[in-house]
Amino acid sequence: MAKIRQNDWRGIAIAAIIIVCWFALLVYLLNSFEVSFASPLTYLFILLQTHLYTGLFITAHDAMHGVVAPGKPALNKAIGTTTAFLFAYNWYPRLLPKHHQHHRHVATEQDPDYHHGSFWPWYFSFLKNYITWWQILLMAITYNVLQLFFPLQNVILFWMLPAILATFQLFYFGTYLPHKGEHAADNPHKSSTQSKNHLWAFISCYFFGYHYEHHDKPYLPWWQLYKAKV
C-alpha cells in the first residue's frame, strides 16, 4: 500500500475539521446548552465530545508519524503540538520519543505503554507514564477559570469528563486490547486487531483497533488505516 504523497493536504484538512468541531461544540456546550439529566442529548453530547477529544490525540499521534502534513515537517509538528496541548495540556515533544520507543520495543520492558498485568494496574501505569504535575496544575487553573464564566456542571460534563473518558477510550482500544496477553512467536508487532467492522472501528477509536495494521504500516494516517484491514 502506497505511502501518503508529500503534497497531500487531506490530513491537514481532516486535522482542521477535528479541531474546529471540538472547539465549536465545546463553546456551545459550555455557553448555551442547558443540562438536563433526563434528556438523552446530554449523554449524547458527552460521548460526542469524548470522541472529538480522542480525535485530537489521534491527530497528535499521526503527527508523531509525520503523516498529518507529509513533506511539511514544521506544519506537521505545529499541528501535533497544538492537538496534544488541547488534549489536557499534553506536551508533544515529550510524547514523541515515548511513542517511537513503544514502536521499537513493543510489549517489552522498554515499552512505556506496556504493563504486564490486568486492566487497572496497566491503566494507572499508563497514566503515570504520560501525565505530569504541570498538566494537573494547568487543568486545575483552567477549571477554576472556566467556572467563573460558565455553569459548573457544564464545565464538568463537557470539558472535564470527556477528557477523562477519552483517556479510557485511547487506552482500552489503542493499548490494552491489542497488546494484552501472549502473542504468537511469528507476530512481529506483538499486537492483535479488531474484527473487520469499519463503522465500529471508527466509532471505538478512529480505526486504531486495527492495531496490528497500524504497527505494520505506521505510515498510514488514521483515516486510511481501514484500507490495510484484510
XYZ file of C-alpha atoms in Angstrom:
230
model
C 0.000 0.000 0.000
C 1.466 3.345 -1.072
C 2.502 5.987 1.436
C 0.684 9.327 1.549
C 2.082 11.716 -1.052
C 4.111 14.659 0.259
C 1.783 17.170 -1.376
C -1.349 15.558 0.098
C -3.311 18.164 2.091
C -6.111 15.844 3.193
C -4.517 15.145 6.579
C -4.263 18.864 7.271
C -7.909 19.391 6.317
C -9.064 16.473 8.486
C -6.997 17.751 11.434
C -8.561 21.202 10.997
C -12.069 19.708 10.931
C -11.446 17.819 14.200
C -10.016 20.903 15.929
C -12.829 23.181 14.748
C -15.552 20.657 15.653
C -14.049 20.081 19.107
C -13.754 23.797 19.813
C -17.143 24.805 18.363
C -19.008 22.063 20.207
C -17.195 22.853 23.453
C -18.099 26.553 23.197
C -21.730 25.673 22.521
C -21.932 23.146 25.355
C -20.292 25.448 27.886
C -22.140 28.588 26.901
C -25.535 27.642 25.514
C -26.550 24.086 26.369
C -28.932 23.652 29.279
C -28.087 20.401 31.034
C -30.940 18.028 31.746
C -30.099 14.613 33.129
C -33.470 13.400 31.859
C -32.531 14.269 28.276
C -30.577 11.800 26.116
C -28.967 14.808 24.413
C -26.853 15.445 27.500
C -25.320 11.971 27.319
C -25.028 12.074 23.533
C -23.059 15.322 23.728
C -20.768 13.875 26.411
C -19.998 10.927 24.132
C -19.557 13.137 21.071
C -17.189 15.486 22.875
C -15.281 12.462 24.196
C -14.902 11.205 20.632
C -13.614 14.587 19.492
C -11.132 14.694 22.376
C -9.912 11.286 21.222
C -9.651 12.698 17.705
C -7.340 15.430 18.986
C -4.975 12.847 20.426
C -5.182 10.600 17.371
C -4.225 13.626 15.253
C -1.254 14.304 17.533
C -0.347 10.629 17.214
C -0.434 10.799 13.422
C 1.810 13.859 13.589
C 4.330 11.715 15.502
C 4.495 9.549 12.402
C 4.758 12.574 10.115
C 1.534 11.826 8.249
C -0.697 14.790 9.162
C 1.261 17.129 6.892
C 3.646 14.868 4.959
C 6.620 16.692 3.496
C 5.927 19.713 5.733
C 7.715 18.909 8.998
C 7.241 22.324 10.616
C 3.494 22.346 9.933
C 3.199 18.688 10.944
C 4.911 19.437 14.275
C 2.760 22.546 14.820
C -0.450 20.556 14.336
C 0.819 17.775 16.572
C 1.858 20.227 19.287
C -1.490 22.042 19.113
C -3.707 18.960 19.244
C -1.670 17.342 22.011
C -1.854 20.561 24.050
C -5.606 20.857 23.582
C -5.925 17.341 24.999
C -5.321 18.120 28.690
C -2.095 20.041 28.057
C -0.054 17.111 26.774
C 3.390 18.189 25.590
C 4.167 16.888 22.104
C 7.999 16.942 22.410
C 7.663 14.701 25.473
C 5.173 12.325 23.846
C 7.117 11.915 20.594
C 10.140 9.901 21.839
C 7.938 7.781 24.105
C 5.675 6.799 21.221
C 8.555 5.807 18.971
C 10.036 3.850 21.866
C 6.712 1.981 22.014
C 7.015 1.073 18.333
C 10.653 -0.020 18.649
C 10.172 -2.109 21.804
C 6.508 -3.079 21.647
C 5.243 -5.188 24.565
C 8.650 -5.373 26.278
C 10.078 -3.839 29.445
C 11.380 -0.958 27.323
C 7.875 -0.159 26.044
C 6.467 2.821 28.021
C 2.906 1.845 27.020
C 3.179 -1.756 28.215
C 2.475 -3.208 31.636
C 2.416 -6.897 32.429
C -0.788 -7.057 34.392
C -4.546 -6.599 34.484
C -6.556 -3.618 33.259
C -6.494 -1.212 36.224
C -2.804 -1.570 37.182
C -1.943 -1.212 33.496
C -4.166 1.854 33.125
C -2.615 3.617 36.118
C 0.860 2.701 34.888
C -0.084 4.214 31.523
C -1.293 7.426 33.182
C 1.818 7.640 35.354
C 3.995 7.496 32.255
C 2.165 10.281 30.462
C 0.616 12.673 32.999
C 2.823 15.292 34.622
C 2.239 17.544 37.626
C 2.269 20.672 35.489
C -0.548 19.234 33.378
C -2.613 18.683 36.523
C -1.810 22.240 37.636
C -2.841 23.726 34.277
C -6.047 21.669 34.269
C -6.841 22.901 37.791
C -6.221 26.525 36.817
C -8.350 26.155 33.670
C -11.147 24.515 35.651
C -11.234 27.380 38.121
C -11.182 29.988 35.361
C -13.906 28.296 33.298
C -16.292 28.032 36.233
C -16.124 31.805 36.620
C -17.749 32.212 33.210
C -19.801 29.050 32.630
C -22.136 26.827 34.706
C -20.107 24.439 36.839
C -21.995 21.328 35.714
C -21.351 22.238 32.052
C -17.627 22.600 32.754
C -17.525 19.213 34.491
C -19.717 17.356 31.996
C -18.386 18.759 28.728
C -14.799 19.871 29.399
C -13.501 17.688 32.213
C -15.416 14.406 31.912
C -14.866 13.898 28.138
C -11.114 14.348 28.589
C -11.094 11.637 31.263
C -13.306 9.300 29.229
C -11.100 9.822 26.175
C -8.090 8.502 28.096
C -10.098 5.317 28.725
C -11.073 5.140 25.056
C -7.490 5.585 23.857
C -6.050 3.200 26.427
C -8.649 0.442 26.110
C -8.911 0.275 22.319
C -5.453 1.525 21.362
C -3.216 -0.086 24.000
C -4.833 -2.615 26.318
C -6.920 -4.717 23.917
C -4.308 -5.018 21.151
C -1.311 -5.692 23.402
C -2.691 -7.709 26.324
C -1.941 -11.396 26.684
C 0.539 -13.535 24.852
C 1.197 -13.218 21.139
C 2.435 -15.823 18.707
C 6.167 -16.001 18.084
C 5.612 -15.134 14.432
C 3.699 -11.941 15.350
C 6.426 -9.290 14.879
C 4.329 -6.458 16.309
C 3.014 -8.315 19.390
C -0.371 -6.846 18.537
C -3.842 -8.190 17.905
C -6.540 -6.499 15.845
C -10.293 -5.918 15.911
C -12.574 -7.901 13.671
C -13.297 -6.120 10.411
C -16.109 -3.652 11.010
C -15.188 -0.214 9.751
C -18.088 1.611 11.414
C -17.316 0.192 14.854
C -13.580 0.624 14.305
C -14.101 4.330 13.621
C -16.539 4.904 16.492
C -14.466 2.966 19.003
C -11.115 4.665 18.351
C -10.600 6.108 14.850
C -9.632 2.693 13.412
C -6.880 2.131 15.992
C -8.489 -1.129 17.000
C -6.906 -2.233 13.708
C -3.744 -2.111 15.717
C -1.632 -4.792 14.067
C -2.238 -2.945 10.814
C -1.041 0.308 12.374
C 2.201 -1.253 13.608
C 2.675 -2.941 10.264
C 2.030 0.246 8.264
C 2.728 3.222 10.558
C 2.942 5.486 7.508
C -0.837 5.303 7.069
C -2.866 8.074 8.757
C -5.866 7.023 10.808
C -8.305 7.849 8.018
C -6.516 5.458 5.643
C -5.873 2.671 8.134
C -9.085 0.795 7.320
C -7.664 0.100 3.838
C -4.993 -2.097 5.387
C -7.580 -4.337 7.065
C -7.908 -7.639 5.262
